[in-house]
Amino acid sequence: MKYTYLPKQDPEVFAMVGGEARREMEGLELIPSENYVSKAVLEALGTLFTNKYAEGTPGRRYYGGQTFTDQVESLAIERAKALFGADHANVQPLSGAAANLIAFSSWMDVGDTVLAMDLSHGGHLTHGAPVTFAAKAFRFIRYGMKDISTGVIDYGQLEAMAMEHRPKIILAGFSAYPRELDYDRFLLIAQKVGAMAMADMAHVAGLIAAGSLANPLKHGFHVMTTTTHKTLRGPRGAMILSRGKVGNPLKAPERTLENLPTLIDRAVFPGLQGGPHMHQIAAIAVALKEAGTPEFKAYGQQVVKNAKAMAARLKHHGCQLVTGGTDNHLILLNAVASFNKNGAELQDLLESAGITTNKNAIPDDTLPPFRPSGLRLGTPAATSRGMKEPQMEQIADWIAALGRGEAGPEKIRDDVRTLCLKFPSPSGLAEPV
Ligand SMILES: *Cc1c(COP(=O)(O)O)cnc(C)c1O
């Protein structure tokens, strides 16, 4: 990106933008929730749509002057619906955490119950971690894996808990689970107890759009939340997709599955948010167009191939992977069992070699969250740079060599930088004109 005004007007901030651009260009990003937006997405994000208030939905706004905000939001909505086969899309949630709280509040009263994945088995913080406000407002009960060596969910336990506790929502979704879910089983159990089936696909929406993973909505799920900035490769933001009939958001509807689209629109505004971020929505529209192309389909497939290649190579080096491997974009490495280092130590070691990862709990971890036993690795960002299986194997070799203390971080840091410069980040650098 070329910048004309920022370098002159605020050289301090410009220097920081430049520092981050160089960090992204020269370093290897293996955090599975991160990615690089295209330059077109970046340009849309920097537009003057940021100036406009647009509370309400297209055609039903509280302020005037909405000709172009209506157009751009309608375009984003239509693209989201087409991409995921949804009856309705709300593209206004400011982030994934907001989207989940909005979805909960659209369907539940304070004190109601959610059945969600155990956090150490891969569930996300927003699925009711005790430190969240959601955990104070709602009651969370948990299912997990039946067999950690294969990653299969304990659907028998899930059903028994659903029968006993009668949750209002059964939530499928994760941020540290490397396997595919059986959405038909989830839906059957939800139907049996009259719960809403909700999927939080924040991590894997791009892989679903590309057709590399199953789409919960196509399996009959009622609601799907997702971020837009992870595998979907858009700007930071989120969406709530649903089935049902779109009604007038100005009238409070009955709480039925059919009315979910209206319940969700009202839970976004005025329920939990004020004005939507229209520049973010414009950039989401651009990202959704990109996600509908054959190139993106190939990208989604390569992300999974790359993760499998990296996992296989790590195992070849004797590393212990939770569930034994991966079906998606992420790998959960048991750092203690692999290298006799905790996740925080391994994260720091890799960072000193220019490889960014994040420490993560493993199922039923006995170590505390700040120095857990695991390390999470992912391929979405590296794949966006055009890296393929040979590079993934090279990266796995570096991780193993560092973990075992066979190579120093300084030497590997140079190799990492050389590799990264051969595969430039699609977001580009920040340079003055
Ligand atoms: C990342 C993530 C979120 C939260 O998204 P933010 O944009 O960080 O608020 C929610 N759910 C899951 C499963 C996630 O992976």
XYZ file of C-alpha atoms and ligand atoms in Angstrom, residues 33 94-100 122-127 173-176 200-203 225 227-230 236-238 376, ligand 1:
46
model
C -6.928 -17.683 13.410
C -18.453 -6.064 15.191
C -16.563 -9.261 16.026
C -17.032 -12.959 16.655
C -17.548 -12.457 20.384
C -20.310 -9.915 19.703
C -21.935 -12.231 17.142
C -22.140 -15.061 19.668
C -11.401 -27.054 21.717
C -14.374 -24.800 22.549
C -13.935 -21.008 22.406
C -13.847 -18.562 25.354
C -17.151 -17.060 24.186
C -18.773 -20.474 24.626
C -17.952 -24.974 17.116
C -14.386 -24.641 18.253
C -11.139 -22.780 18.014
C -8.702 -25.564 18.865
C -19.853 -21.134 15.519
C -17.698 -21.534 12.428
C -15.365 -18.600 13.140
C -12.253 -20.649 12.386
C -22.050 -17.376 13.426
C -15.859 -14.165 12.034
C -14.837 -12.747 8.664
C -11.087 -12.424 9.294
C -9.868 -15.975 9.853
C -11.998 -8.142 11.171
C -15.744 -8.559 11.676
C -18.458 -11.182 11.922
C -1.573 -24.419 18.221
C -12.115 -16.223 17.077
C -13.360 -16.846 17.578
C -14.374 -16.072 18.159
C -14.192 -14.628 18.535
O -13.983 -13.750 17.499
P -13.437 -12.265 17.805
O -13.568 -11.612 16.467
O -12.055 -12.419 18.292
O -14.344 -11.658 18.820
C -15.556 -16.717 18.503
N -15.717 -18.031 18.318
C -14.754 -18.808 17.799
C -14.992 -20.276 17.616
C -13.537 -18.246 17.432
O -12.579 -19.028 16.937
